[in-house]
Short mmCIF file of C-alpha atoms in Angstrom, two decimals:
data_model
loop_
_atom_site.label_atom_id
_atom_site.label_comp_id
_atom_site.label_asym_id
_atom_site.label_seq_id
_atom_site.Cartn_x
_atom_site.Cartn_y
_atom_site.Cartn_z
CA MET A 1 5.80 -10.67 -32.73
CA THR A 2 6.42 -6.97 -32.08
CA ASN A 3 3.01 -6.67 -30.44
CA HIS A 4 3.72 -9.76 -28.35
CA ARG A 5 6.99 -8.27 -27.09
CA HIS A 6 5.25 -5.02 -26.24
CA LEU A 7 2.51 -6.83 -24.33
CA ILE A 8 5.06 -8.93 -22.45
CA ARG A 9 6.98 -5.80 -21.39
CA LEU A 10 3.75 -4.06 -20.34
CA THR A 11 2.56 -7.10 -18.40
CA GLY A 12 5.94 -7.37 -16.68
CA ARG A 13 5.65 -3.78 -15.51
CA ILE A 14 2.16 -4.43 -14.18
CA ILE A 15 3.41 -7.46 -12.28
CA LEU A 16 6.29 -5.48 -10.78
CA LEU A 17 3.93 -2.72 -9.67
CA ALA A 18 1.55 -5.25 -8.13
CA MET A 19 4.39 -7.01 -6.28
CA VAL A 20 5.55 -3.73 -4.77
CA THR A 21 1.99 -2.91 -3.74
CA LEU A 22 1.50 -6.34 -2.19
CA ALA A 23 4.84 -6.43 -0.41
CA PRO A 24 4.33 -6.85 3.36
CA ARG A 25 5.25 -4.04 5.68
CA VAL A 26 8.30 -4.98 7.73
CA ALA A 27 9.32 -3.19 10.89
CA SER A 28 12.92 -1.97 10.77
CA ALA A 29 13.24 -2.73 14.47
CA ALA A 30 15.76 -5.06 16.04
CA VAL A 31 14.12 -7.16 18.75
CA VAL A 32 16.22 -6.94 21.89
CA ALA A 33 14.35 -9.61 23.83
CA TYR A 34 11.16 -11.59 23.33
CA TRP A 35 9.59 -13.94 25.88
CA GLN A 36 6.59 -15.78 24.45
CA PHE A 37 5.90 -17.83 27.62
CA GLU A 38 5.19 -20.98 25.64
CA PRO A 39 4.42 -24.26 27.44
CA GLY A 40 7.66 -25.99 28.34
CA ALA A 41 9.65 -22.87 27.47
CA VAL A 42 8.31 -20.08 29.68
CA THR A 43 11.79 -18.76 30.47
CA VAL A 44 13.16 -18.78 26.91
CA ASP A 45 14.07 -15.58 25.08
CA SER A 46 13.22 -16.39 21.47
CA ALA A 47 15.19 -13.37 20.24
CA GLY A 48 18.45 -14.01 22.06
CA SER A 49 20.05 -15.28 25.23
CA ASN A 50 18.21 -13.30 27.90
CA SER A 51 16.78 -16.27 29.76
CA LEU A 52 14.61 -15.84 32.82
CA THR A 53 14.88 -17.21 36.34
CA ASN A 54 11.48 -18.62 37.21
CA SER A 55 10.32 -18.45 40.82
CA GLY A 56 7.24 -20.60 40.39
CA VAL A 57 5.35 -18.91 37.53
CA ALA A 58 3.07 -21.47 35.87
CA SER A 59 2.22 -21.98 32.21
CA SER A 60 -1.33 -21.43 30.96
CA GLY A 61 -3.11 -22.29 27.73
CA ASP A 62 -5.24 -19.14 27.96
CA VAL A 63 -4.03 -16.78 25.23
CA ALA A 64 -5.30 -13.67 23.51
CA THR A 65 -7.07 -14.27 20.21
CA ASN A 66 -4.51 -12.26 18.23
CA ALA A 67 -1.43 -13.37 20.19
CA PRO A 68 1.15 -15.21 18.07
CA GLY A 69 1.79 -18.11 20.48
CA VAL A 70 -0.17 -20.87 22.21
CA GLY A 71 0.71 -20.28 25.87
CA SER A 72 0.93 -17.57 28.52
CA ALA A 73 2.44 -17.08 31.99
CA SER A 74 0.19 -17.29 35.05
CA PHE A 75 1.14 -15.25 38.14
CA ASN A 76 -0.50 -15.92 41.51
CA GLY A 77 0.92 -13.06 43.59
CA ALA A 78 3.77 -15.10 45.03
CA HIS A 79 5.72 -16.19 41.96
CA LEU A 80 7.66 -14.06 39.51
CA PHE A 81 10.32 -13.81 36.80
CA SER A 82 13.61 -11.94 36.55
CA THR A 83 16.37 -12.06 33.97
CA THR A 84 19.12 -14.49 34.95
CA ALA A 85 21.73 -11.92 33.91
CA THR A 86 21.32 -8.19 33.48
CA LEU A 87 19.53 -7.01 30.35
CA ASP A 88 21.86 -4.48 28.74
CA LEU A 89 19.87 -1.63 27.18
CA SER A 90 22.62 0.96 27.61
CA GLY A 91 23.54 2.69 24.40
CA LEU A 92 19.99 2.49 23.04
CA THR A 93 18.11 5.71 22.39
CA ASP A 94 14.52 4.48 21.88
CA LEU A 95 12.48 1.53 23.10
CA THR A 96 9.13 -0.14 22.61
CA VAL A 97 8.02 -2.56 25.31
CA GLU A 98 4.81 -4.51 24.66
CA TRP A 99 2.86 -7.43 26.06
CA PHE A 100 -0.60 -8.91 26.51
CA ILE A 101 -2.29 -8.75 29.93
CA LYS A 102 -5.37 -10.33 31.49
CA SER A 103 -6.16 -9.61 35.13
CA THR A 104 -8.71 -8.48 37.68
CA GLN A 105 -6.18 -7.44 40.33
CA SER A 106 -7.35 -4.52 42.48
CA SER A 107 -4.11 -3.77 44.36
CA LEU A 108 -0.93 -2.01 43.25
CA ALA A 109 1.37 -4.29 41.25
CA ILE A 110 4.40 -4.04 39.01
CA VAL A 111 3.92 -5.71 35.64
CA VAL A 112 7.45 -5.19 34.35
CA GLU A 113 10.35 -3.08 35.61
CA HIS A 114 13.93 -2.63 34.40
CA GLY A 115 16.33 -1.41 37.08
CA LEU A 116 15.80 -0.26 40.64
CA THR A 117 13.46 2.41 41.97
CA ASN A 118 16.04 5.06 42.85
CA VAL A 119 18.07 4.95 39.64
CA ALA A 120 17.64 7.41 36.79
CA GLY A 121 16.85 5.61 33.54
CA SER A 122 14.97 2.72 35.09
CA PHE A 123 11.51 2.20 33.60
CA GLY A 124 8.47 -0.01 33.92
CA SER A 125 4.74 -0.44 34.07
CA ALA A 126 2.37 -0.70 37.02
CA ILE A 127 -1.34 -1.22 37.63
CA ASN A 128 -3.56 0.45 40.25
CA ASP A 129 -0.92 3.00 41.21
CA THR A 130 -1.87 5.96 43.38
CA PHE A 131 -1.11 8.26 40.43
CA GLY A 132 -3.94 6.75 38.40
CA ALA A 133 -7.53 5.61 38.83
CA PRO A 134 -8.35 2.00 39.77
CA ASN A 135 -8.10 -0.61 37.00
CA VAL A 136 -5.74 1.42 34.84
CA ILE A 137 -2.17 0.77 33.75
CA GLU A 138 0.76 3.14 33.42
CA GLY A 139 4.19 3.36 31.84
CA TYR A 140 7.02 5.39 33.36
CA GLN A 141 10.73 6.19 33.35
CA ARG A 142 12.57 7.61 36.32
CA THR A 143 14.82 10.64 36.05
CA GLY A 144 16.29 10.51 39.55
CA ALA A 145 14.90 9.60 42.92
CA ALA A 146 12.04 7.11 43.31
CA LEU A 147 9.34 9.77 42.95
CA GLN A 148 10.79 11.62 39.99
CA ALA A 149 9.51 10.21 36.73
CA TYR A 150 7.89 10.81 33.38
CA LEU A 151 4.64 8.84 33.42
CA GLU A 152 1.61 8.12 31.26
CA LYS A 153 -1.48 6.36 32.60
CA SER A 154 -4.31 4.79 30.64
CA THR A 155 -7.77 6.29 30.53
CA THR A 156 -9.49 2.93 30.04
CA ASP A 157 -10.12 -0.07 32.27
CA VAL A 158 -7.69 -2.88 31.45
CA LEU A 159 -8.31 -5.07 34.52
CA ASP A 160 -11.63 -6.53 33.36
CA ASP A 161 -10.65 -10.20 32.99
CA GLU A 162 -10.23 -9.71 29.24
CA TRP A 163 -7.04 -9.82 27.20
CA HIS A 164 -5.54 -6.43 26.30
CA HIS A 165 -2.42 -5.51 24.39
CA ILE A 166 -0.22 -2.91 26.10
CA ALA A 167 2.66 -1.01 24.52
CA VAL A 168 4.92 1.63 26.06
CA THR A 169 7.25 3.62 23.83
CA ILE A 170 10.12 5.71 25.21
CA ASP A 171 11.64 8.38 22.97
CA GLY A 172 15.14 9.09 24.29
CA SER A 173 15.37 12.41 22.43
CA GLU A 174 12.28 13.85 24.10
CA SER A 175 11.28 14.90 27.61
CA PHE A 176 8.07 15.46 29.55
CA THR A 177 4.87 14.93 27.52
CA ASP A 178 6.63 13.54 24.44
CA ARG A 179 8.90 10.99 26.10
CA ILE A 180 6.44 8.26 27.13
CA THR A 181 3.51 7.06 25.02
CA LEU A 182 1.10 4.41 26.30
CA PHE A 183 -1.05 2.31 23.97
CA VAL A 184 -3.93 0.00 24.91
CA ASP A 185 -5.12 -2.36 22.18
CA GLY A 186 -3.29 -0.30 19.57
CA ALA A 187 -4.81 3.05 20.60
CA ASP A 188 -2.87 5.93 22.17
CA VAL A 189 -4.89 6.40 25.35
CA GLY A 190 -2.27 7.75 27.74
CA THR A 191 -2.57 10.84 29.91
CA TYR A 192 0.75 12.42 30.90
CA LEU A 193 1.80 13.10 34.51
CA SER A 194 5.00 14.55 35.91
CA VAL A 195 5.81 12.67 39.10
CA GLY A 196 7.91 14.75 41.47
CA SER A 197 10.15 17.10 39.51
CA PRO A 198 11.43 15.08 36.55
CA GLY A 199 13.77 16.48 33.97
CA GLY A 200 16.50 15.69 31.52
CA PHE A 201 17.13 12.75 29.22
CA PRO A 202 17.95 9.70 31.35
CA SER A 203 19.89 6.93 29.64
CA PHE A 204 18.78 3.33 29.54
CA LEU A 205 20.57 0.92 31.86
CA ASP A 206 22.35 -2.41 32.03
CA ALA A 207 20.17 -3.88 34.77
CA THR A 208 17.94 -6.76 35.81
CA LEU A 209 14.48 -6.93 34.28
CA PHE A 210 11.76 -7.94 36.76
CA ILE A 211 8.45 -9.36 35.56
CA GLY A 212 5.55 -9.51 38.01
CA SER A 213 7.15 -7.68 40.95
CA ARG A 214 9.44 -4.91 42.13
CA ALA A 215 12.92 -6.33 42.63
CA ASN A 216 11.51 -9.81 43.35
CA SER A 217 10.13 -8.60 46.66
CA SER A 218 7.05 -6.36 46.53
CA PHE A 219 4.02 -5.22 44.52
CA LYS A 220 3.50 -8.71 43.09
CA TYR A 221 1.24 -9.26 40.13
CA VAL A 222 -1.77 -11.58 39.89
CA GLY A 223 -3.03 -12.55 36.44
CA LEU A 224 -1.79 -13.60 33.02
CA LEU A 225 0.94 -12.12 30.83
CA ASP A 226 1.95 -13.11 27.34
CA GLU A 227 4.32 -12.17 24.49
CA LEU A 228 6.61 -9.68 26.26
CA ARG A 229 8.75 -8.08 23.55
CA ILE A 230 11.33 -5.28 23.69
CA SER A 231 12.37 -3.52 20.47
CA ASP A 232 15.07 -0.89 20.01
CA VAL A 233 12.95 1.58 18.03
CA ILE A 234 9.63 3.30 18.52
CA LEU A 235 7.11 1.09 16.77
CA THR A 236 3.83 2.32 15.36
CA ALA A 237 0.54 0.63 16.17
CA ASP A 238 0.52 -1.35 12.92
CA GLN A 239 3.85 -2.94 13.96
CA PHE A 240 2.68 -4.13 17.38
CA LEU A 241 2.21 -7.81 18.14
CA ASN A 242 -1.57 -7.42 18.16
CA ALA A 243 -1.71 -5.78 14.73
CA SER A 244 -4.33 -7.26 12.42
CA PRO A 245 -3.10 -9.26 9.43
CA ILE A 246 -2.42 -7.08 6.42
CA PRO A 247 -5.60 -6.99 4.30
CA ILE A 248 -5.47 -8.16 0.71
CA PRO A 249 -4.98 -5.00 -1.35
CA ALA A 250 -7.23 -4.10 -4.23
CA ALA A 251 -4.26 -4.71 -6.54
CA LEU A 252 -4.46 -8.47 -6.02
CA PRO A 253 -7.00 -9.11 -8.83
CA LEU A 254 -4.81 -7.03 -11.13
CA PHE A 255 -1.77 -9.02 -10.08
CA MET A 256 -3.47 -12.35 -10.74
CA SER A 257 -4.83 -11.15 -14.09
CA ALA A 258 -1.37 -10.01 -15.12
CA ILE A 259 0.11 -13.40 -14.27
CA ALA A 260 -2.58 -15.14 -16.34
CA GLY A 261 -2.13 -12.69 -19.20
CA LEU A 262 1.63 -13.13 -19.30
CA GLY A 263 1.25 -16.89 -19.38
CA PHE A 264 -1.23 -16.69 -22.25
CA ILE A 265 1.00 -14.37 -24.25
CA ALA A 266 4.05 -16.55 -23.73
CA ARG A 267 2.10 -19.65 -24.71
CA ARG A 268 0.79 -18.06 -27.90
CA GLY A 269 4.30 -16.87 -28.70
CA ARG A 270 5.57 -20.43 -28.50
CA GLU A 271 2.62 -21.76 -30.51
CA ASN A 272 3.21 -19.35 -33.40
CA LYS A 273 6.80 -20.34 -34.08
CA PRO A 274 7.66 -20.61 -37.82
CA GLY A 275 6.95 -24.05 -39.25
CA THR A 276 4.04 -24.79 -36.93
CA PHE A 277 0.50 -25.23 -38.22
CA TYR A 278 -2.76 -25.04 -36.22
CA PRO A 279 -6.13 -26.29 -37.42
CA PRO A 280 -8.46 -23.28 -37.23
CA SER A 281 -11.02 -25.24 -35.23
CA ARG A 282 -8.50 -26.54 -32.68
CA ILE A 283 -6.30 -23.63 -31.82
CA SER A 284 -5.37 -25.19 -28.46
CA SER A 285 -4.52 -28.65 -29.81
CA LYS A 286 -0.99 -30.00 -29.96
CA PRO A 287 0.95 -28.38 -32.83
CA ARG A 288 1.75 -30.52 -35.85
CA ALA A 289 5.00 -29.99 -37.71
CA VAL A 290 4.57 -29.21 -41.40
#
């Protein structure tokens, strides 16, 4: 029995080690707002109460392969979203804003923008801006007047009628090249630009979020958007919405073997209780009391 107890303790430790190894990675972020643009619920914030006012944006069943939901929002250049109330991001120090995009638009458009153009702290993302090449996307945050901003633009074509995942992180403790980071399909592909004469550490705002336009009036977007999520920390690429499922670790066979081994040991321990007799040729048969 001493050997059995030793083996049970050893197997238990193996199981504990395997469970820790297999434990899923969980982002420590709090999701501030999350619009999944699902059919019948395109204006719903699944993370809270930041509902959208819909000015004619339609629902589409075209979604990215690795998007969590089953629907997307279709913009035709005339229709748009904005938050019904202001989205309060004041007091936050870091942000990650991410979404899926599919478009072939060739003109300047705002994808998402929080706040107004002449207010320090407002931020957003645009396509086909004069600061970048055609077919690229950018993320920015203003530090003062309309043409004072930290900005990163992509170096790859994202307006190719294919789904792409975009993420913009804003580090409130940094300035210039380290403040904005732009990711396309999980890769850091941004090139930094200083627009005007930016400087300082602008605070995030309590302001309206516009989706598909600037202030519901100009630079309107044409294409599809999906899974717009705002988190209050800087996420890494493996925490983005487009991250691949966590692969099965090599420890899984060990884990399963340990489970089987523990069960066998426990079963044999029960079978060898005092007063129980086993026929040598039928070790697995039902025990017979002496």
